[in-house]
Coordinates of C-alpha atoms in Angstrom, one line a residue:
M211 CA 83.5 106.0 69.5
G212 CA 82.3 108.9 71.6
E213 CA 81.6 112.5 70.5
P214 CA 84.5 115.0 70.6
N215 CA 83.2 116.6 73.8
Q216 CA 82.8 113.3 75.6
R217 CA 85.3 111.6 77.8
R218 CA 85.6 108.2 79.5
L219 CA 84.2 107.8 82.9
Y220 CA 87.6 106.9 84.4
Q221 CA 89.0 110.2 83.0
V222 CA 86.5 112.3 85.0
W223 CA 86.3 110.0 88.0
Q224 CA 85.9 112.0 91.2
G225 CA 87.6 109.4 93.5
S226 CA 91.3 109.2 94.2
N227 CA 91.8 106.0 92.2
K228 CA 94.4 105.4 89.5
F229 CA 93.5 103.7 86.3
L230 CA 95.6 101.7 83.8
C231 CA 94.9 100.1 80.4
G232 CA 92.2 102.6 79.5
G233 CA 90.2 102.1 82.7
R234 CA 90.3 98.3 82.7
L235 CA 92.5 98.2 85.8
I236 CA 91.6 100.4 88.9
F237 CA 94.0 100.9 91.8
G238 CA 94.0 102.9 94.9
P239 CA 95.9 106.2 95.3
D240 CA 98.7 104.3 97.2
A241 CA 99.3 101.7 94.4
G242 CA 103.0 102.3 94.7
S243 CA 103.1 100.0 97.7
L244 CA 102.5 97.1 95.2
F245 CA 106.1 97.4 94.2
L246 CA 107.2 96.8 97.9
S247 CA 104.8 93.9 98.3
T248 CA 106.1 92.3 95.1
V249 CA 109.7 92.6 96.2
L250 CA 108.9 91.1 99.6
I251 CA 107.3 88.1 97.9
V252 CA 109.8 87.6 95.0
A253 CA 113.1 88.1 96.9
P254 CA 113.0 85.0 99.1
L255 CA 111.6 82.9 96.2
V256 CA 114.4 83.9 93.9
G257 CA 116.9 83.0 96.6
L258 CA 115.3 79.5 97.0
C259 CA 115.2 79.0 93.3
C260 CA 118.9 79.9 93.0
Q261 CA 119.6 77.3 95.7
C262 CA 117.7 74.7 93.8
I263 CA 119.5 75.3 90.5
T264 CA 122.9 75.3 92.3
K265 CA 122.2 72.0 94.0
M266 CA 120.9 70.4 90.8
N267 CA 124.1 71.3 89.0
S268 CA 126.4 70.1 91.8
I269 CA 128.2 66.8 91.6
S270 CA 128.1 66.2 95.3
S271 CA 127.3 62.6 96.5
E272 CA 125.2 63.9 99.4
K273 CA 121.5 63.6 99.4
Q274 CA 119.9 66.7 98.0
V275 CA 116.6 68.1 99.2
L276 CA 116.5 71.0 96.9
G277 CA 115.9 69.7 93.4
L278 CA 113.5 70.0 90.4
P279 CA 110.3 69.3 92.4
V280 CA 111.1 72.0 94.9
L281 CA 111.9 74.4 92.1
I282 CA 108.6 73.8 90.3
A283 CA 106.5 74.0 93.5
T284 CA 108.3 77.3 94.4
I285 CA 107.5 78.9 91.0
V286 CA 103.9 77.7 91.0
L287 CA 103.2 79.1 94.5
G288 CA 105.0 82.3 93.8
L289 CA 103.1 83.0 90.6
A290 CA 99.8 82.1 92.3
D291 CA 100.6 84.5 95.1
L292 CA 101.4 87.3 92.7
A293 CA 98.3 86.6 90.7
F294 CA 96.1 86.9 93.8
L295 CA 97.8 90.1 94.7
L296 CA 97.2 91.6 91.3
M297 CA 93.5 90.5 91.3
T298 CA 93.0 92.1 94.7
S299 CA 94.5 95.4 93.9
S300 CA 93.5 96.0 90.2
R301 CA 89.7 95.4 90.4
D302 CA 86.7 97.4 91.5
P303 CA 86.2 96.5 95.2
G304 CA 82.5 97.4 95.0
I305 CA 82.4 101.1 94.6
V306 CA 79.0 102.7 94.8
P307 CA 78.4 105.4 92.1
R308 CA 78.0 108.8 93.7
N309 CA 75.1 111.0 92.9
A310 CA 75.4 114.4 91.1
R311 CA 73.0 116.0 93.6
P312 CA 71.3 115.0 96.9
P313 CA 68.1 113.0 96.8
E314 CA 65.1 115.2 96.5
S315 CA 62.8 113.3 98.9
C316 CA 63.2 112.7 102.5
G317 CA 60.2 110.6 103.3
G318 CA 59.6 106.8 103.2
G319 CA 60.6 104.6 100.3
D320 CA 63.9 103.3 99.2
E321 CA 66.6 105.7 98.2
E322 CA 69.1 104.8 95.5
G323 CA 71.7 102.4 96.8
V324 CA 69.7 101.4 99.9
A325 CA 68.4 97.8 100.1
G326 CA 65.6 96.7 102.3
D327 CA 62.5 98.3 103.8
V328 CA 63.0 101.8 105.2
T329 CA 61.0 102.3 108.4
T330 CA 61.8 105.2 110.7
P331 CA 64.2 108.0 109.7
S332 CA 66.7 109.4 112.2
A333 CA 66.0 112.6 114.1
E334 CA 69.2 114.2 112.8
W335 CA 69.1 116.1 109.6
V336 CA 71.5 116.9 106.8
T337 CA 71.5 120.6 106.1
A338 CA 75.2 121.6 105.4
A339 CA 75.4 120.5 101.7
S340 CA 71.8 121.6 100.7
P341 CA 70.2 124.0 103.1
H342 CA 66.9 123.9 101.3
L343 CA 66.6 120.1 101.7
R344 CA 65.9 118.2 104.9
L345 CA 67.4 114.8 104.7
P346 CA 67.6 112.4 107.6
R347 CA 71.2 111.7 108.6
S348 CA 70.4 108.0 108.9
K349 CA 67.6 105.6 108.1
D350 CA 66.5 102.3 109.6
V351 CA 66.5 99.4 107.1
V352 CA 65.2 95.9 107.8
V353 CA 67.7 93.1 106.8
N354 CA 66.7 89.5 107.5
G355 CA 64.2 90.6 110.2
C356 CA 66.8 92.9 112.0
V357 CA 66.8 96.7 111.9
V358 CA 70.1 98.1 110.4
K359 CA 70.9 101.8 110.3
V360 CA 72.2 103.2 107.0
K361 CA 73.9 106.6 107.0
Y362 CA 73.9 109.4 104.5
C363 CA 77.3 110.2 102.8
D364 CA 77.9 113.9 102.4
T365 CA 80.6 113.2 99.8
C366 CA 78.8 110.8 97.6
L367 CA 75.3 112.4 98.2
L368 CA 73.6 109.1 98.8
Y369 CA 72.4 106.7 101.5
R370 CA 75.0 104.0 101.8
P371 CA 73.9 100.4 101.3
P372 CA 74.0 98.2 104.4
R373 CA 77.6 97.2 105.3
A374 CA 79.0 100.0 103.0
S375 CA 81.3 102.7 104.3
H376 CA 83.2 105.6 102.8
C377 CA 87.0 105.1 102.4
S378 CA 88.8 108.4 103.2
I379 CA 91.8 107.2 101.2
C380 CA 90.1 106.2 98.0
N381 CA 87.3 108.8 98.5
N382 CA 84.6 106.2 97.5
C383 CA 81.8 104.4 99.2
V384 CA 82.5 100.7 99.0
R385 CA 80.0 97.9 99.4
K386 CA 80.7 95.5 102.3
F387 CA 83.7 97.6 103.2
D388 CA 86.3 95.6 105.1
H389 CA 89.3 97.9 105.3
H390 CA 91.8 99.7 103.1
C391 CA 95.0 97.6 102.8
P392 CA 98.2 99.6 102.2
W393 CA 100.1 96.4 101.2
V394 CA 97.8 96.0 98.1
G395 CA 97.1 99.7 97.6
Q396 CA 93.3 99.1 97.4
C397 CA 90.1 98.9 99.4
I398 CA 89.0 95.4 100.4
G399 CA 85.2 95.1 99.7
L400 CA 82.5 92.9 98.3
R401 CA 84.2 92.2 94.9
N402 CA 87.8 91.5 95.9
Y403 CA 87.6 90.1 99.4
R404 CA 87.8 86.5 98.1
F405 CA 91.1 87.3 96.3
F406 CA 92.5 89.1 99.3
F407 CA 92.0 86.1 101.5
L408 CA 93.6 83.8 98.9
F409 CA 96.5 86.3 98.7
I410 CA 97.2 86.3 102.4
S411 CA 96.6 82.5 102.8
T412 CA 98.9 81.8 99.9
S413 CA 101.5 84.1 101.4
T414 CA 101.3 82.2 104.7
L415 CA 101.7 78.9 102.8
L416 CA 104.7 80.2 101.0
C417 CA 106.3 81.3 104.3
V418 CA 105.8 77.9 105.8
Y419 CA 107.0 76.1 102.7
V420 CA 110.2 78.1 102.4
F421 CA 110.8 77.8 106.1
V422 CA 110.4 73.9 106.1
V423 CA 112.4 73.4 102.9
S424 CA 115.3 75.6 104.2
W425 CA 115.4 73.6 107.4
L426 CA 115.4 70.3 105.5
N427 CA 118.3 71.5 103.4
I428 CA 120.3 72.3 106.5
V429 CA 119.5 69.0 108.1
A430 CA 120.5 67.1 104.9
H431 CA 124.0 68.5 105.1
K432 CA 124.3 67.6 108.8
D433 CA 126.0 64.3 108.1
G434 CA 128.6 65.8 105.9
N435 CA 129.6 68.2 108.6
G436 CA 130.3 65.6 111.3
G437 CA 126.7 65.7 112.6
S438 CA 127.1 69.3 113.7
L439 CA 124.0 71.4 113.1
L440 CA 125.9 74.6 113.6
K441 CA 128.5 73.7 111.0
S442 CA 125.7 72.7 108.6
M443 CA 124.1 76.1 109.1
A444 CA 127.4 77.9 108.5
G445 CA 127.7 76.0 105.2
E446 CA 124.2 77.1 104.1
P447 CA 124.0 80.8 105.0
L448 CA 121.2 81.5 102.5
S449 CA 119.0 78.9 104.1
V450 CA 119.6 80.5 107.4
V451 CA 118.5 83.9 106.1
L452 CA 115.4 82.4 104.5
I453 CA 114.5 80.7 107.8
V454 CA 114.8 84.0 109.8
Y455 CA 112.9 86.0 107.1
T456 CA 110.0 83.5 106.8
F457 CA 109.8 83.1 110.6
V458 CA 109.3 86.8 111.0
S459 CA 106.9 87.2 108.1
V460 CA 104.6 84.2 109.0
W461 CA 103.6 85.9 112.2
F462 CA 102.1 88.8 110.2
V463 CA 100.5 87.1 107.3
G464 CA 99.6 84.0 109.3
G465 CA 97.9 86.0 112.0
L466 CA 96.1 88.0 109.4
T467 CA 94.9 84.7 107.7
V468 CA 93.6 83.3 111.0
F469 CA 91.9 86.6 111.9
H470 CA 90.1 86.7 108.5
L471 CA 89.2 83.0 108.8
Y472 CA 87.4 83.9 112.0
L473 CA 85.7 86.9 110.3
M474 CA 84.5 84.7 107.4
S475 CA 83.1 82.1 109.7
T476 CA 81.1 84.7 111.6
N477 CA 80.2 86.8 108.5
Q478 CA 81.8 90.0 109.8
T479 CA 84.0 92.6 108.2
T480 CA 87.1 94.1 109.8
Y481 CA 85.3 97.4 110.0
E482 CA 82.4 95.9 111.8
N483 CA 84.6 93.8 114.2
F484 CA 86.7 96.8 115.3
R485 CA 83.5 98.8 116.0
Y486 CA 82.0 95.9 118.1
R487 CA 78.7 96.1 116.3
Y488 CA 77.6 92.6 117.0
D489 CA 78.7 92.2 120.6
K490 CA 75.4 93.2 122.1
K491 CA 73.0 92.4 119.2
E492 CA 72.5 89.7 116.7
N493 CA 74.4 89.7 113.5
P494 CA 71.7 89.6 110.7
Y495 CA 74.2 88.3 108.2
N496 CA 75.4 85.3 110.1
R497 CA 74.0 82.0 108.6
G498 CA 76.4 79.5 110.2
A499 CA 80.2 79.0 109.7
L500 CA 79.9 76.7 106.6
S501 CA 77.3 78.8 104.9
N502 CA 79.3 82.0 105.6
I503 CA 82.5 80.5 104.2
A504 CA 80.6 79.2 101.2
E505 CA 79.2 82.7 100.6
V506 CA 82.8 84.0 100.2
F507 CA 84.2 81.3 97.9
C508 CA 81.2 79.8 96.1
A509 CA 78.8 82.7 95.6
G510 CA 79.1 84.6 92.3
I511 CA 80.9 87.9 92.4
P512 CA 78.4 90.7 91.6
P513 CA 79.2 92.8 88.6
S514 CA 80.6 96.3 89.0
M515 CA 78.2 99.1 89.4
N516 CA 80.5 101.3 87.3
N517 CA 81.5 101.0 83.7
F518 CA 84.7 103.0 83.8
R519 CA 85.1 102.8 80.0
S520 CA 81.7 104.2 79.2
W521 CA 81.5 107.6 77.5
V522 CA 80.1 110.5 79.5
A523 CA 79.2 114.0 78.6
P524 CA 80.9 116.9 80.4
P525 CA 78.9 118.0 83.5
P526 CA 76.3 120.7 82.6
L527 CA 76.3 124.0 84.3
E528 CA 74.3 123.9 87.5
E529 CA 71.1 126.0 87.5
P530 CA 69.5 127.1 90.7
D531 CA 66.1 125.6 91.6
D532 CA 63.0 127.8 91.2
V533 CA 62.0 127.3 94.9
G534 CA 65.3 126.2 96.3
G535 CA 67.9 128.2 98.0
Q536 CA 70.0 130.5 95.7
L537 CA 73.5 129.5 94.8
P538 CA 76.4 131.3 96.4
P539 CA 77.5 134.3 94.4
R540 CA 80.6 134.1 92.3
N541 CA 83.7 136.4 92.6
G542 CA 82.3 137.7 95.9
A543 CA 79.3 139.4 94.3
D544 CA 76.5 140.2 96.6
L545 CA 73.1 139.4 95.2
T546 CA 71.3 141.7 97.6
G547 CA 73.7 144.6 97.2
G548 CA 71.4 146.9 95.2
V549 CA 68.5 146.9 92.8
K550 CA 70.5 148.9 90.2
E551 CA 72.5 145.8 89.5
K552 CA 69.4 143.8 88.4
V553 CA 70.2 144.0 84.7
D554 CA 73.7 142.7 85.2
L555 CA 72.5 139.9 87.4
E556 CA 69.8 138.8 85.0
M557 CA 72.1 138.9 82.0
G558 CA 74.7 136.9 83.9
R559 CA 77.3 139.7 84.0
N560 CA 79.9 140.0 86.7
G561 CA 79.4 136.3 87.5
G562 CA 76.1 137.0 89.2
I563 CA 73.3 134.4 89.4
I564 CA 69.8 135.0 90.9
P565 CA 67.0 132.5 91.2
A566 CA 64.3 132.5 88.4
I567 CA 61.6 133.4 90.9
L568 CA 63.3 136.9 91.4
R569 CA 63.8 137.7 87.8
G570 CA 60.2 138.9 87.0
L571 CA 59.9 141.5 89.8
D572 CA 59.4 145.2 89.0
Y573 CA 62.7 146.6 90.4
D574 CA 62.0 150.2 89.3
E575 CA 58.7 150.4 91.3
M576 CA 60.5 148.8 94.2
E577 CA 63.3 151.4 94.1
K578 CA 60.7 154.3 94.1
N579 CA 58.9 152.8 97.0
D580 CA 62.1 152.3 98.8
V581 CA 63.2 155.9 98.4
S582 CA 59.8 157.3 99.5
V583 CA 59.7 155.1 102.6
H584 CA 63.3 156.2 103.4
I585 CA 62.3 159.9 103.3
K586 CA 59.2 159.4 105.5
D587 CA 61.3 157.5 108.0
R588 CA 63.8 160.3 108.2
G589 CA 61.0 162.9 108.9
A590 CA 59.2 160.8 111.4
A591 CA 62.1 159.6 113.5
P592 CA 65.3 161.7 113.5
A593 CA 68.5 159.9 114.1
A594 CA 69.8 159.7 117.7
P595 CA 72.7 162.0 118.5
D596 CA 76.2 160.5 118.5
P597 CA 77.3 160.0 122.1
F598 CA 80.9 160.9 121.1
M599 CA 79.7 164.3 119.9
A600 CA 77.8 165.1 123.1
G601 CA 80.6 167.1 124.6
R602 CA 80.9 169.2 121.5
W603 CA 77.2 170.0 121.3
H604 CA 77.2 170.9 125.0
N605 CA 79.9 173.4 124.5
E606 CA 78.3 174.9 121.4
D607 CA 74.9 175.2 123.2
C608 CA 76.5 177.0 126.1
E609 CA 78.3 179.5 123.8
S610 CA 75.4 180.0 121.4
T611 CA 72.8 182.7 121.6
P612 CA 69.1 181.7 121.9
T613 CA 68.5 182.8 118.3
A614 CA 71.3 180.6 117.0
V615 CA 70.0 177.6 119.0
S616 CA 66.5 178.1 117.7
H617 CA 67.8 178.3 114.1
H618 CA 69.8 175.1 114.7
V619 CA 66.8 173.2 116.0
N620 CA 64.6 174.3 113.1
S621 CA 67.2 173.3 110.5
E622 CA 67.4 169.9 112.1
R623 CA 63.6 169.4 112.0
L624 CA 63.6 170.4 108.3

């Protein structure tokens, strides 16, 4: 049990994810689409099961295709498809924990979350988030003898591991990021890609299965309708609806299955394929079709890098670095507005914050010196006349007597 001021990690998570069961299940922000996907899967299966039950209870002498074996197979395939859907959408896809502050060093060596040997940093620099730090925008990492460029994430404040990318919908960096699937409401990455492929392949198998069984049911009633296929279709309207529905659906899920089968065999992600990263250079992750497929289905799933149920303390108040750039003033306070506000700034009043390096200065002596220098400057270099007042001074000089003019000049010098 945590302390009273502590909270679970999922309760203070900075991403856009939704959590259920006390942080045990993690979904994307568009998890509501799961309801639509479930309806699209369950609706045709319920129709086919109703047909099977109806045919089993009928006393017709015709040969029935829809019976108990078809009913059992439909239920098993449907439950498997829904299980793969839930396992894809409710688990951590491979989220990289974000840093609380940017990395302090910008030289060689491995940064947190970067695998491989860092060689030459990029010539571009990150200065927006932390002006006092100079971080290379990207770094070169050696993977299997090939140089791979890893980028700095301004949101997560880290160098992304190879093949990782930041999902703008979930607001997380995901390892081996493939894409964000709106049908499952979750990112597809290193830890759930296997279940995603099983989901779409099982959905394809279901479409083919329902399509074939529905056609067999219509053909079985052909003899009872005088050998007319049209009359048989008219007598089985639900089978016709299922044929049309599955015929349209199989082009989507079937095409998706074939596409991801190609990606698996070449060890690519959807993100990499759409960017044509390996058209003109060698893919350092490709180890052959069989080895690539075995990597997806036979390799162990790495553990999550986040324990969403762990207790975490509330974030501490940020203190400015002694040598770093000063934090922006709060409530619009200007830290350089005047030395008379030094006490308020040092005591933390009015929301002011100043770096520790400025707190030990003698502001009284600085103020005296500033006043004396200001007086000397006024005596040495009089201010230039206002050009808009030139006409007024010209008229007054013409109307004034020599004595008045001399008195005016002397007073200006004083």
